[in-house]
Amino acid sequence: VAKDLGLQLPALIDRGVHIVERGRIQYFSVHGKTGHLVTAERIDREQLCERVQTCVLRCELVVEGEM
């Protein structure tokens, strides 16, 4: 994430980067030491998308401050 945004890891942390998801469970997070987007919770496709052929999990990455 840090690389994609063109930020160094300390700047990413200083800006309070966090993931926003619609559901109760937060499936993704930003790893504090590497800046990588990682899974924070087990993702069960059958549970999330029982009757849907194409399963999509959406989340937003919020970076505070100006870019």
PDB file of C-alpha atoms in Angstrom:
ATOM      1  CA  VAL A   1       0.000   0.000   0.000  1.00  0.00           C
ATOM      2  CA  ALA A   2       2.782   2.424   0.907  1.00  0.00           C
ATOM      3  CA  LYS A   3       4.525   1.794  -2.411  1.00  0.00           C
ATOM      4  CA  ASP A   4       1.295   2.167  -4.415  1.00  0.00           C
ATOM      5  CA  LEU A   5       0.598   5.516  -2.730  1.00  0.00           C
ATOM      6  CA  GLY A   6       4.171   6.726  -3.183  1.00  0.00           C
ATOM      7  CA  LEU A   7       4.692   7.050   0.589  1.00  0.00           C
ATOM      8  CA  GLN A   8       7.384   5.783   2.902  1.00  0.00           C
ATOM      9  CA  LEU A   9       6.165   3.457   5.664  1.00  0.00           C
ATOM     10  CA  PRO A  10       6.565   6.051   8.483  1.00  0.00           C
ATOM     11  CA  ALA A  11       4.455   8.542   6.488  1.00  0.00           C
ATOM     12  CA  LEU A  12       1.798   5.883   5.970  1.00  0.00           C
ATOM     13  CA  ILE A  13       1.600   5.263   9.717  1.00  0.00           C
ATOM     14  CA  ASP A  14       1.647   8.995  10.544  1.00  0.00           C
ATOM     15  CA  ARG A  15      -1.345   9.568   8.271  1.00  0.00           C
ATOM     16  CA  GLY A  16      -3.485   7.098  10.220  1.00  0.00           C
ATOM     17  CA  VAL A  17      -4.140   4.792   7.278  1.00  0.00           C
ATOM     18  CA  HIS A  18      -7.003   2.408   7.949  1.00  0.00           C
ATOM     19  CA  ILE A  19      -9.387   0.097   6.138  1.00  0.00           C
ATOM     20  CA  VAL A  20     -13.138   0.760   6.060  1.00  0.00           C
ATOM     21  CA  GLU A  21     -15.509  -2.100   5.318  1.00  0.00           C
ATOM     22  CA  ARG A  22     -19.307  -2.218   5.215  1.00  0.00           C
ATOM     23  CA  GLY A  23     -19.918  -5.371   7.233  1.00  0.00           C
ATOM     24  CA  ARG A  24     -19.356  -6.255  10.874  1.00  0.00           C
ATOM     25  CA  ILE A  25     -16.180  -8.208  10.174  1.00  0.00           C
ATOM     26  CA  GLN A  26     -12.997  -6.495   9.071  1.00  0.00           C
ATOM     27  CA  TYR A  27     -11.377  -8.864   6.569  1.00  0.00           C
ATOM     28  CA  PHE A  28      -8.384  -6.710   5.634  1.00  0.00           C
ATOM     29  CA  SER A  29      -5.791  -4.606   7.416  1.00  0.00           C
ATOM     30  CA  VAL A  30      -2.548  -2.778   6.664  1.00  0.00           C
ATOM     31  CA  HIS A  31       0.469  -4.519   8.189  1.00  0.00           C
ATOM     32  CA  GLY A  32       2.173  -2.027  10.496  1.00  0.00           C
ATOM     33  CA  LYS A  33       5.767  -3.112   9.755  1.00  0.00           C
ATOM     34  CA  THR A  34       5.574  -3.674   6.001  1.00  0.00           C
ATOM     35  CA  GLY A  35       2.688  -1.508   4.762  1.00  0.00           C
ATOM     36  CA  HIS A  36       1.216  -4.516   2.942  1.00  0.00           C
ATOM     37  CA  LEU A  37      -2.517  -5.105   2.619  1.00  0.00           C
ATOM     38  CA  VAL A  38      -3.175  -8.410   4.411  1.00  0.00           C
ATOM     39  CA  THR A  39      -6.159 -10.529   5.356  1.00  0.00           C
ATOM     40  CA  ALA A  40      -7.112  -9.918   8.958  1.00  0.00           C
ATOM     41  CA  GLU A  41      -9.792 -12.590   9.145  1.00  0.00           C
ATOM     42  CA  ARG A  42     -10.566 -15.913   7.474  1.00  0.00           C
ATOM     43  CA  ILE A  43     -12.585 -15.363   4.290  1.00  0.00           C
ATOM     44  CA  ASP A  44     -15.246 -18.022   3.700  1.00  0.00           C
ATOM     45  CA  ARG A  45     -16.612 -17.636   0.183  1.00  0.00           C
ATOM     46  CA  GLU A  46     -19.507 -20.036   0.742  1.00  0.00           C
ATOM     47  CA  GLN A  47     -20.665 -18.067   3.768  1.00  0.00           C
ATOM     48  CA  LEU A  48     -20.291 -14.638   2.158  1.00  0.00           C
ATOM     49  CA  CYS A  49     -21.624 -15.376  -1.323  1.00  0.00           C
ATOM     50  CA  GLU A  50     -23.906 -18.382  -1.025  1.00  0.00           C
ATOM     51  CA  ARG A  51     -26.046 -17.787  -4.096  1.00  0.00           C
ATOM     52  CA  VAL A  52     -23.784 -15.515  -6.133  1.00  0.00           C
ATOM     53  CA  GLN A  53     -21.419 -16.819  -8.785  1.00  0.00           C
ATOM     54  CA  THR A  54     -19.102 -13.791  -8.727  1.00  0.00           C
ATOM     55  CA  CYS A  55     -18.046 -12.971  -5.178  1.00  0.00           C
ATOM     56  CA  VAL A  56     -16.582  -9.518  -4.458  1.00  0.00           C
ATOM     57  CA  LEU A  57     -15.401  -8.150  -1.122  1.00  0.00           C
ATOM     58  CA  ARG A  58     -15.159  -4.367  -1.131  1.00  0.00           C
ATOM     59  CA  CYS A  59     -13.193  -2.188   1.239  1.00  0.00           C
ATOM     60  CA  GLU A  60     -11.833   1.343   1.239  1.00  0.00           C
ATOM     61  CA  LEU A  61      -8.395   2.505   2.268  1.00  0.00           C
ATOM     62  CA  VAL A  62      -8.555   5.841   4.071  1.00  0.00           C
ATOM     63  CA  VAL A  63      -5.461   8.064   4.241  1.00  0.00           C
ATOM     64  CA  GLU A  64      -5.829  11.113   6.463  1.00  0.00           C
ATOM     65  CA  GLY A  65      -4.333  14.436   5.399  1.00  0.00           C
ATOM     66  CA  GLU A  66      -3.548  15.801   1.959  1.00  0.00           C
ATOM     67  CA  MET A  67      -1.804  13.730  -0.684  1.00  0.00           C
TER      68      MET A  67
END
